[in-house]
mmCIF file of C-alpha atoms in Angstrom:
data_model
loop_
_atom_site.group_PDB
_atom_site.id
_atom_site.type_symbol
_atom_site.label_atom_id
_atom_site.label_comp_id
_atom_site.label_asym_id
_atom_site.label_seq_id
_atom_site.Cartn_x
_atom_site.Cartn_y
_atom_site.Cartn_z
ATOM 1 C CA MET A 20 -17.420 -18.680 -3.583
ATOM 2 C CA ALA A 21 -15.985 -17.947 -7.005
ATOM 3 C CA GLY A 22 -12.320 -17.668 -7.732
ATOM 4 C CA GLY A 23 -10.812 -15.242 -10.210
ATOM 5 C CA GLN A 24 -9.940 -18.135 -12.549
ATOM 6 C CA ASP A 25 -13.665 -18.599 -13.344
ATOM 7 C CA LEU A 26 -13.924 -15.079 -14.733
ATOM 8 C CA ASN A 27 -12.627 -13.639 -17.973
ATOM 9 C CA GLU A 28 -10.525 -10.516 -18.054
ATOM 10 C CA ARG A 29 -13.460 -8.279 -18.912
ATOM 11 C CA SER A 30 -15.546 -9.534 -15.955
ATOM 12 C CA LEU A 31 -12.583 -9.085 -13.610
ATOM 13 C CA TYR A 32 -11.996 -5.560 -14.890
ATOM 14 C CA LEU A 33 -15.686 -4.764 -14.375
ATOM 15 C CA LEU A 34 -15.566 -6.142 -10.810
ATOM 16 C CA LYS A 35 -12.408 -4.136 -10.081
ATOM 17 C CA THR A 36 -14.012 -0.956 -11.425
ATOM 18 C CA LEU A 37 -17.223 -1.558 -9.468
ATOM 19 C CA VAL A 38 -15.357 -2.167 -6.189
ATOM 20 C CA GLU A 39 -13.111 0.879 -6.661
ATOM 21 C CA ARG A 40 -16.126 3.049 -7.502
ATOM 22 C CA TYR A 41 -18.043 1.819 -4.453
ATOM 23 C CA ILE A 42 -15.051 2.343 -2.141
ATOM 24 C CA GLN A 43 -14.647 5.868 -3.490
ATOM 25 C CA ASP A 44 -18.313 7.003 -3.470
ATOM 26 C CA GLY A 45 -20.069 4.696 -1.017
ATOM 27 C CA GLN A 46 -23.056 4.439 -3.390
ATOM 28 C CA PRO A 47 -24.283 1.244 -5.111
ATOM 29 C CA VAL A 48 -22.869 1.132 -8.651
ATOM 30 C CA GLY A 49 -25.237 0.769 -11.626
ATOM 31 C CA SER A 50 -24.648 -0.370 -15.207
ATOM 32 C CA ARG A 51 -25.110 3.151 -16.562
ATOM 33 C CA LEU A 52 -22.231 4.488 -14.484
ATOM 34 C CA LEU A 53 -19.998 1.568 -15.517
ATOM 35 C CA SER A 54 -20.876 2.011 -19.221
ATOM 36 C CA LYS A 55 -19.157 5.426 -19.073
ATOM 37 C CA ASP A 56 -15.808 3.726 -18.367
ATOM 38 C CA PRO A 57 -13.876 4.066 -21.666
ATOM 39 C CA GLN A 58 -11.883 0.853 -21.070
ATOM 40 C CA LEU A 59 -14.961 -1.363 -20.770
ATOM 41 C CA LYS A 60 -16.290 -0.588 -24.280
ATOM 42 C CA LEU A 61 -19.552 -2.386 -23.426
ATOM 43 C CA SER A 62 -23.166 -1.394 -23.792
ATOM 44 C CA PRO A 63 -25.263 -1.014 -20.617
ATOM 45 C CA ALA A 64 -27.109 -4.235 -21.611
ATOM 46 C CA SER A 65 -23.842 -6.239 -21.869
ATOM 47 C CA ILE A 66 -22.692 -4.757 -18.566
ATOM 48 C CA ARG A 67 -25.949 -5.852 -16.931
ATOM 49 C CA ASN A 68 -25.299 -9.397 -18.184
ATOM 50 C CA VAL A 69 -21.783 -9.442 -16.714
ATOM 51 C CA MET A 70 -23.135 -8.024 -13.442
ATOM 52 C CA ALA A 71 -25.773 -10.759 -13.352
ATOM 53 C CA ASP A 72 -22.962 -13.347 -13.696
ATOM 54 C CA LEU A 73 -20.949 -11.697 -10.912
ATOM 55 C CA GLU A 74 -24.045 -11.659 -8.711
ATOM 56 C CA GLU A 75 -24.709 -15.337 -9.381
ATOM 57 C CA MET A 76 -21.151 -16.104 -8.316
ATOM 58 C CA GLY A 77 -21.770 -14.288 -5.018
ATOM 59 C CA LEU A 78 -19.250 -11.495 -5.744
ATOM 60 C CA ILE A 79 -21.716 -8.588 -5.764
ATOM 61 C CA HIS A 80 -25.248 -8.094 -4.497
ATOM 62 C CA SER A 81 -28.056 -5.591 -4.640
ATOM 63 C CA PRO A 82 -29.000 -3.648 -1.495
ATOM 64 C CA HIS A 83 -32.819 -3.533 -1.153
ATOM 65 C CA THR A 84 -33.291 0.070 -2.107
ATOM 66 C CA SER A 85 -31.146 0.355 -5.195
ATOM 67 C CA ALA A 86 -30.747 -0.721 -8.774
ATOM 68 C CA GLY A 87 -26.978 -0.601 -8.297
ATOM 69 C CA ARG A 88 -24.715 -3.309 -6.887
ATOM 70 C CA VAL A 89 -22.175 -3.438 -4.051
ATOM 71 C CA PRO A 90 -19.382 -5.980 -3.407
ATOM 72 C CA THR A 91 -19.929 -8.944 -1.079
ATOM 73 C CA VAL A 92 -17.201 -10.202 1.282
ATOM 74 C CA SER A 93 -16.200 -12.701 -1.465
ATOM 75 C CA GLY A 94 -16.060 -9.854 -3.987
ATOM 76 C CA TYR A 95 -13.808 -7.808 -1.718
ATOM 77 C CA ARG A 96 -11.634 -10.884 -1.065
ATOM 78 C CA LEU A 97 -11.123 -11.506 -4.808
ATOM 79 C CA PHE A 98 -10.419 -7.792 -5.294
ATOM 80 C CA VAL A 99 -7.854 -7.676 -2.449
ATOM 81 C CA ASP A 100 -6.131 -10.951 -3.411
ATOM 82 C CA SER A 101 -6.033 -10.604 -7.203
ATOM 83 C CA LEU A 102 -7.025 -7.185 -8.505
ATOM 84 C CA LEU A 103 -5.603 -4.676 -6.063
ATOM 85 C CA THR A 104 -2.665 -2.489 -7.018
ATOM 86 C CA VAL A 105 -0.979 -1.400 -3.789
ATOM 87 C CA LYS A 106 0.689 1.945 -4.212
ATOM 88 C CA PRO A 107 3.970 2.562 -2.370
ATOM 89 C CA LEU A 108 3.767 5.445 0.088
ATOM 90 C CA ALA A 109 4.670 8.891 -1.164
ATOM 91 C CA SER A 110 7.788 10.316 0.495
ATOM 92 C CA SER A 111 5.641 12.923 2.308
ATOM 93 C CA GLU A 112 3.511 10.102 3.808
ATOM 94 C CA LEU A 113 6.621 8.208 4.838
ATOM 95 C CA ASP A 114 7.980 11.371 6.487
ATOM 96 C CA GLN A 115 4.697 11.800 8.361
ATOM 97 C CA LEU A 116 4.931 8.259 9.756
ATOM 98 C CA GLN A 117 8.608 8.557 10.687
ATOM 99 C CA HIS A 118 8.052 11.936 12.305
ATOM 100 C CA GLY A 119 4.996 10.658 14.167
ATOM 101 C CA LEU A 120 6.976 7.875 15.858
ATOM 102 C CA LYS A 121 10.031 9.952 16.687
ATOM 103 C CA GLY A 122 10.787 11.016 20.212
ATOM 104 C CA GLN A 123 13.769 11.219 22.471
ATOM 105 C CA ALA A 124 14.125 8.038 24.552
ATOM 106 C CA ASP A 125 10.373 7.566 24.731
ATOM 107 C CA LYS A 126 9.014 4.883 27.016
ATOM 108 C CA ALA A 127 7.650 1.894 25.128
ATOM 109 C CA SER A 128 4.076 2.717 26.177
ATOM 110 C CA ASP A 129 4.400 6.234 24.681
ATOM 111 C CA VAL A 130 5.669 4.814 21.379
ATOM 112 C CA LEU A 131 2.724 2.355 21.209
ATOM 113 C CA ASN A 132 0.239 5.155 21.883
ATOM 114 C CA LYS A 133 1.847 7.238 19.156
ATOM 115 C CA ALA A 134 1.678 4.334 16.669
ATOM 116 C CA SER A 135 -1.999 3.713 17.381
ATOM 117 C CA LYS A 136 -2.874 7.414 17.079
ATOM 118 C CA LEU A 137 -0.810 7.730 13.915
ATOM 119 C CA LEU A 138 -2.662 4.843 12.229
ATOM 120 C CA SER A 139 -6.003 6.371 13.122
ATOM 121 C CA ASP A 140 -4.931 9.888 12.026
ATOM 122 C CA VAL A 141 -3.600 8.872 8.604
ATOM 123 C CA THR A 142 -6.473 6.501 7.742
ATOM 124 C CA ARG A 143 -9.320 8.334 9.577
ATOM 125 C CA MET A 144 -10.336 4.933 10.985
ATOM 126 C CA ALA A 145 -9.474 3.119 14.225
ATOM 127 C CA GLY A 146 -5.822 2.235 14.942
ATOM 128 C CA VAL A 147 -4.960 -0.688 17.220
ATOM 129 C CA VAL A 148 -1.600 -1.870 18.599
ATOM 130 C CA THR A 149 -1.174 -4.869 20.916
ATOM 131 C CA LEU A 150 1.273 -4.383 23.771
ATOM 132 C CA PRO A 151 4.555 -6.232 23.242
ATOM 133 C CA ARG A 152 4.530 -9.713 24.706
ATOM 134 C CA ARG A 153 6.460 -9.311 27.911
ATOM 135 C CA GLU A 154 8.004 -12.744 27.323
ATOM 136 C CA SER A 155 10.561 -11.186 25.020
ATOM 137 C CA VAL A 156 11.415 -8.341 27.395
ATOM 138 C CA THR A 157 14.737 -8.593 29.219
ATOM 139 C CA LEU A 158 15.199 -8.044 32.944
ATOM 140 C CA ARG A 159 17.697 -5.357 33.855
ATOM 141 C CA HIS A 160 17.361 -5.049 37.599
ATOM 142 C CA ILE A 161 15.140 -6.153 40.498
ATOM 143 C CA GLU A 162 14.635 -4.846 44.042
ATOM 144 C CA PHE A 163 12.508 -5.977 46.994
ATOM 145 C CA LEU A 164 11.194 -3.514 49.604
ATOM 146 C CA PRO A 165 9.537 -4.690 52.821
ATOM 147 C CA MET A 166 5.956 -3.582 53.450
ATOM 148 C CA SER A 167 3.719 -4.812 56.288
ATOM 149 C CA ASN A 168 4.033 -8.406 57.540
ATOM 150 C CA THR A 169 4.624 -10.757 54.602
ATOM 151 C CA ARG A 170 3.884 -8.197 51.875
ATOM 152 C CA VAL A 171 6.847 -7.222 49.731
ATOM 153 C CA LEU A 172 6.973 -4.567 47.025
ATOM 154 C CA VAL A 173 8.882 -5.764 43.966
ATOM 155 C CA ILE A 174 10.315 -3.162 41.605
ATOM 156 C CA PHE A 175 11.880 -4.461 38.423
ATOM 157 C CA VAL A 176 13.264 -2.625 35.434
ATOM 158 C CA THR A 177 13.191 -4.097 31.933
ATOM 159 C CA ASP A 178 15.186 -3.257 28.825
ATOM 160 C CA ASP A 179 12.293 -1.304 27.294
ATOM 161 C CA GLN A 180 12.933 1.383 29.926
ATOM 162 C CA GLU A 181 9.781 0.386 31.777
ATOM 163 C CA VAL A 182 9.671 0.208 35.580
ATOM 164 C CA HIS A 183 7.203 -2.394 36.883
ATOM 165 C CA ASN A 184 5.808 -2.584 40.436
ATOM 166 C CA LYS A 185 4.139 -5.575 41.991
ATOM 167 C CA ILE A 186 3.170 -6.565 45.525
ATOM 168 C CA ILE A 187 3.824 -10.198 46.423
ATOM 169 C CA HIS A 188 2.833 -12.156 49.546
ATOM 170 C CA THR A 189 5.729 -14.270 50.848
ATOM 171 C CA HIS A 190 5.443 -17.354 53.056
ATOM 172 C CA LYS A 191 7.274 -15.628 55.939
ATOM 173 C CA GLN A 192 8.456 -12.193 56.971
ATOM 174 C CA PHE A 193 11.878 -11.121 55.645
ATOM 175 C CA SER A 194 14.222 -8.480 57.011
ATOM 176 C CA PRO A 195 15.412 -5.699 54.687
ATOM 177 C CA ALA A 196 18.871 -7.348 54.673
ATOM 178 C CA GLU A 197 17.415 -10.700 53.555
ATOM 179 C CA LEU A 198 15.440 -8.974 50.808
ATOM 180 C CA GLN A 199 18.576 -7.173 49.646
ATOM 181 C CA GLN A 200 20.463 -10.466 49.582
ATOM 182 C CA ALA A 201 17.698 -12.096 47.523
ATOM 183 C CA ALA A 202 17.730 -9.200 45.043
ATOM 184 C CA ASN A 203 21.530 -9.359 44.714
ATOM 185 C CA TYR A 204 21.342 -13.082 43.963
ATOM 186 C CA LEU A 205 18.574 -12.683 41.350
ATOM 187 C CA ASN A 206 20.335 -9.739 39.688
ATOM 188 C CA SER A 207 23.499 -11.799 39.369
ATOM 189 C CA VAL A 208 21.687 -14.857 37.938
ATOM 190 C CA TYR A 209 18.798 -13.457 35.900
ATOM 191 C CA SER A 210 19.796 -9.982 34.757
ATOM 192 C CA GLY A 211 20.013 -9.775 30.950
ATOM 193 C CA ARG A 212 17.676 -12.744 30.427
ATOM 194 C CA SER A 213 14.188 -12.602 28.925
ATOM 195 C CA LEU A 214 11.205 -13.078 31.237
ATOM 196 C CA ALA A 215 10.306 -16.271 29.350
ATOM 197 C CA LYS A 216 13.797 -17.668 29.995
ATOM 198 C CA ILE A 217 13.625 -16.621 33.655
ATOM 199 C CA ARG A 218 10.349 -18.523 34.027
ATOM 200 C CA ASP A 219 12.056 -21.662 32.635
ATOM 201 C CA LEU A 220 15.047 -21.284 34.940
ATOM 202 C CA ILE A 221 12.815 -20.819 37.998
ATOM 203 C CA VAL A 222 10.953 -24.059 37.257
ATOM 204 C CA ARG A 223 14.285 -25.871 36.935
ATOM 205 C CA GLU A 224 15.676 -24.375 40.147
ATOM 206 C CA MET A 225 12.509 -25.383 42.008
ATOM 207 C CA GLU A 226 12.988 -28.980 40.863
ATOM 208 C CA HIS A 227 16.610 -29.058 42.010
ATOM 209 C CA ASP A 228 17.695 -31.111 44.943
ATOM 210 C CA GLN A 229 16.945 -28.495 47.550
ATOM 211 C CA ARG A 230 19.555 -29.843 49.953
ATOM 212 C CA GLN A 231 22.275 -28.533 47.635
ATOM 213 C CA VAL A 232 20.819 -25.034 47.677
ATOM 214 C CA ASN A 233 21.067 -22.747 50.666
ATOM 215 C CA GLN A 234 17.902 -21.297 52.164
ATOM 216 C CA GLY A 235 18.667 -17.745 51.009
ATOM 217 C CA MET A 236 18.900 -18.838 47.386
ATOM 218 C CA MET A 237 15.682 -20.837 47.726
ATOM 219 C CA ASP A 238 13.877 -17.826 49.196
ATOM 220 C CA ALA A 239 15.144 -15.673 46.322
ATOM 221 C CA VAL A 240 13.900 -18.155 43.730
ATOM 222 C CA ASN A 241 10.520 -18.354 45.508
ATOM 223 C CA MET A 242 10.223 -14.579 45.360
ATOM 224 C CA ALA A 243 11.172 -14.577 41.687
ATOM 225 C CA GLN A 244 8.475 -17.159 41.052
ATOM 226 C CA LEU A 245 5.857 -15.000 42.776
ATOM 227 C CA THR A 246 6.991 -12.042 40.678
ATOM 228 C CA PHE A 247 7.201 -13.653 37.245
ATOM 229 C CA SER A 248 4.835 -16.627 37.355
ATOM 230 C CA GLU A 249 1.736 -14.861 36.074
ATOM 231 C CA GLN A 250 1.436 -14.110 32.417
ATOM 232 C CA PRO A 251 0.576 -10.430 32.116
ATOM 233 C CA ASN A 252 -2.886 -9.593 30.825
ATOM 234 C CA ASP A 253 -2.922 -9.188 27.086
ATOM 235 C CA ASP A 254 -3.890 -5.698 26.153
ATOM 236 C CA TYR A 255 -3.892 -3.228 23.317
ATOM 237 C CA VAL A 256 -3.968 0.494 22.637
ATOM 238 C CA LEU A 257 -6.895 1.708 20.540
ATOM 239 C CA SER A 258 -7.244 5.147 18.947
ATOM 240 C CA GLY A 259 -9.829 6.823 16.752
ATOM 241 C CA GLU A 260 -12.666 4.361 17.374
ATOM 242 C CA THR A 261 -15.114 7.300 17.218
ATOM 243 C CA ASN A 262 -14.006 7.813 13.574
ATOM 244 C CA LEU A 263 -16.013 4.664 12.787
ATOM 245 C CA MET A 264 -19.244 6.481 13.652
ATOM 246 C CA GLY A 265 -18.728 8.637 10.558
ATOM 247 C CA PHE A 266 -19.165 5.739 8.098
ATOM 248 C CA SER A 267 -22.784 5.274 7.035
ATOM 249 C CA GLU A 268 -22.504 1.464 6.928
ATOM 250 C CA LEU A 269 -21.368 1.403 10.580
ATOM 251 C CA SER A 270 -23.614 4.185 11.883
ATOM 252 C CA ASP A 271 -26.498 1.832 12.755
ATOM 253 C CA MET A 272 -26.813 2.135 16.559
ATOM 254 C CA GLU A 273 -27.022 -1.615 17.134
ATOM 255 C CA ARG A 274 -23.873 -2.251 15.061
ATOM 256 C CA LEU A 275 -21.980 0.505 16.828
ATOM 257 C CA LYS A 276 -23.028 -0.821 20.220
ATOM 258 C CA GLN A 277 -21.747 -4.316 19.322
ATOM 259 C CA LEU A 278 -18.497 -2.885 18.027
ATOM 260 C CA PHE A 279 -17.828 -0.710 21.077
ATOM 261 C CA GLU A 280 -18.691 -3.577 23.412
ATOM 262 C CA ALA A 281 -16.163 -5.723 21.548
ATOM 263 C CA PHE A 282 -13.526 -2.999 21.985
ATOM 264 C CA SER A 283 -14.188 -2.721 25.715
ATOM 265 C CA GLN A 284 -14.243 -6.480 26.377
ATOM 266 C CA LYS A 285 -10.978 -6.884 24.439
ATOM 267 C CA ARG A 286 -10.856 -10.698 24.538
ATOM 268 C CA GLY A 287 -12.270 -11.284 21.051
ATOM 269 C CA VAL A 288 -10.149 -8.537 19.515
ATOM 270 C CA ILE A 289 -7.001 -9.907 21.182
ATOM 271 C CA HIS A 290 -7.847 -13.415 19.943
ATOM 272 C CA LEU A 291 -8.225 -12.064 16.411
ATOM 273 C CA LEU A 292 -4.986 -10.082 16.563
ATOM 274 C CA ASP A 293 -3.128 -13.067 18.060
ATOM 275 C CA GLN A 294 -3.888 -15.012 14.872
ATOM 276 C CA CYS A 295 -1.782 -12.440 13.030
ATOM 277 C CA LEU A 296 1.312 -12.940 15.222
ATOM 278 C CA GLN A 297 2.403 -15.892 13.085
ATOM 279 C CA ALA A 298 1.514 -14.218 9.787
ATOM 280 C CA GLU A 299 4.165 -13.111 7.351
ATOM 281 C CA GLY A 300 3.509 -9.459 6.583
ATOM 282 C CA VAL A 301 0.088 -7.929 6.144
ATOM 283 C CA GLN A 302 -2.992 -9.987 7.004
ATOM 284 C CA ILE A 303 -6.535 -8.886 6.108
ATOM 285 C CA PHE A 304 -9.860 -10.007 7.596
ATOM 286 C CA ILE A 305 -12.881 -8.850 5.590
ATOM 287 C CA GLY A 306 -16.353 -8.809 7.160
ATOM 288 C CA GLU A 307 -17.449 -12.134 8.607
ATOM 289 C CA GLU A 308 -14.060 -13.743 7.785
ATOM 290 C CA SER A 309 -13.025 -12.622 11.273
ATOM 291 C CA GLY A 310 -15.481 -15.142 12.747
ATOM 292 C CA TYR A 311 -16.464 -12.433 15.205
ATOM 293 C CA SER A 312 -19.995 -11.082 14.679
ATOM 294 C CA ALA A 313 -19.188 -7.586 16.004
ATOM 295 C CA PHE A 314 -16.847 -7.200 13.005
ATOM 296 C CA ASP A 315 -19.252 -8.488 10.320
ATOM 297 C CA HIS A 316 -19.323 -5.070 8.660
ATOM 298 C CA CYS A 317 -15.657 -4.207 9.282
ATOM 299 C CA SER A 318 -12.317 -5.068 7.797
ATOM 300 C CA LEU A 319 -9.148 -5.437 9.811
ATOM 301 C CA VAL A 320 -5.762 -4.877 8.146
ATOM 302 C CA THR A 321 -2.884 -6.008 10.375
ATOM 303 C CA ALA A 322 0.868 -6.583 10.392
ATOM 304 C CA PRO A 323 3.140 -8.045 13.094
ATOM 305 C CA TYR A 324 5.949 -5.926 14.536
ATOM 306 C CA SER A 325 9.291 -7.262 15.762
ATOM 307 C CA VAL A 326 11.921 -6.337 18.320
ATOM 308 C CA ASN A 327 15.361 -7.979 18.049
ATOM 309 C CA ASP A 328 14.040 -10.045 15.095
ATOM 310 C CA GLU A 329 11.367 -11.591 17.315
ATOM 311 C CA VAL A 330 7.674 -10.895 16.643
ATOM 312 C CA VAL A 331 6.278 -9.356 19.843
ATOM 313 C CA GLY A 332 2.986 -7.767 18.796
ATOM 314 C CA VAL A 333 0.530 -6.792 16.078
ATOM 315 C CA LEU A 334 -0.816 -3.475 14.881
ATOM 316 C CA GLY A 335 -3.605 -2.691 12.489
ATOM 317 C CA VAL A 336 -6.467 -0.579 11.256
ATOM 318 C CA ILE A 337 -10.147 -1.349 11.815
ATOM 319 C CA GLY A 338 -12.638 0.253 9.443
ATOM 320 C CA PRO A 339 -15.612 -0.477 7.219
ATOM 321 C CA THR A 340 -15.256 -3.189 4.555
ATOM 322 C CA ARG A 341 -15.489 -0.255 2.140
ATOM 323 C CA MET A 342 -11.967 1.018 2.868
ATOM 324 C CA ALA A 343 -9.220 2.172 0.518
ATOM 325 C CA TYR A 344 -7.207 -1.058 0.839
ATOM 326 C CA GLU A 345 -4.481 0.094 -1.578
ATOM 327 C CA LYS A 346 -3.649 2.959 0.828
ATOM 328 C CA VAL A 347 -4.292 1.253 4.170
ATOM 329 C CA ILE A 348 -2.128 -1.827 3.425
ATOM 330 C CA PRO A 349 1.159 0.081 2.872
ATOM 331 C CA PHE A 350 0.419 2.384 5.848
ATOM 332 C CA VAL A 351 0.016 -0.633 8.149
ATOM 333 C CA ASP A 352 3.021 -2.441 6.683
ATOM 334 C CA VAL A 353 5.401 0.522 7.017
ATOM 335 C CA THR A 354 4.124 1.550 10.477
ATOM 336 C CA ALA A 355 4.803 -2.006 11.752
ATOM 337 C CA LYS A 356 8.421 -1.783 10.545
ATOM 338 C CA LEU A 357 8.900 1.712 11.980
ATOM 339 C CA LEU A 358 7.383 0.696 15.332
ATOM 340 C CA GLY A 359 9.733 -2.291 15.577
ATOM 341 C CA ALA A 360 12.684 0.005 14.858
ATOM 342 C CA ALA A 361 11.492 2.561 17.440
ATOM 343 C CA LEU A 362 11.175 -0.134 20.150
ATOM 344 C CA ASN A 363 14.526 -1.788 19.425
ATOM 345 C CA PRO A 364 16.937 -1.109 22.301
ATOM 346 C CA LYS A 365 19.468 1.353 20.919
#
């Protein structure tokens, strides 16, 4: 793969112009079209020579049917890393994003759905938002309600205004009074702590010398372990995936089938998005860079979002490699910041 340092300014300008033209029109770009660019000041023959160099370096290639050229993944990568001018959002676009995420005391799940839909609406591609890692969520309150035999319904409320229900199977049958006592104990010890911290504390309590702990406390800790031991399934909210059918380079039925299977299986997409949790700011995967064959003809532009200064999830836009990166990047970046602000406990 060639780096920008191997190319002179004229070749880089020609590559930039070719990529921008292709993104805009979706048609392979020929030397005649490029020769009309007043800033190039080159004859079609000289342009063909430069294009031959770019092709040799693996930055552009010729689709079978055309005399024109289109960027390769390496060409897009050089363009995105070195040649792209990202435009700040216009105030009307910023207003649209802020307005789209507004809502009175929305539940976290509603805000995530709005963010995903907003990304897909403004870019006309697919918007994806991973659910916040529950590790960082704080427990507000827990209750246990007896069901039949050893089944107990757990209801716990977290600081993101979400109410969670779970049925646990205890080792013996408890009376309503015992369950109330267990809940009182856990609320006094664990309320206000993150679920990750609670998991740590439970492990420590379980290792304690159990003779120093009364049976009621031990039962309460056992119930807490049954409630919080499992990591929740990773998941994400996806919007606008049908928009992808409108792009000619993705409209091949086999490609679409692969892509939609990837969306429904989720694992690969989650794995890809998880790589962006540690990233600073916007991260871009172009074509096969994702290492995931379903996305060979797609680009993914992502940014992590934070609650209480802790990164809890990732959002992004999935579209064809031929996307308007200079517009998509600031949309993703700003939406991530606005989503974090919307989810922050007031």
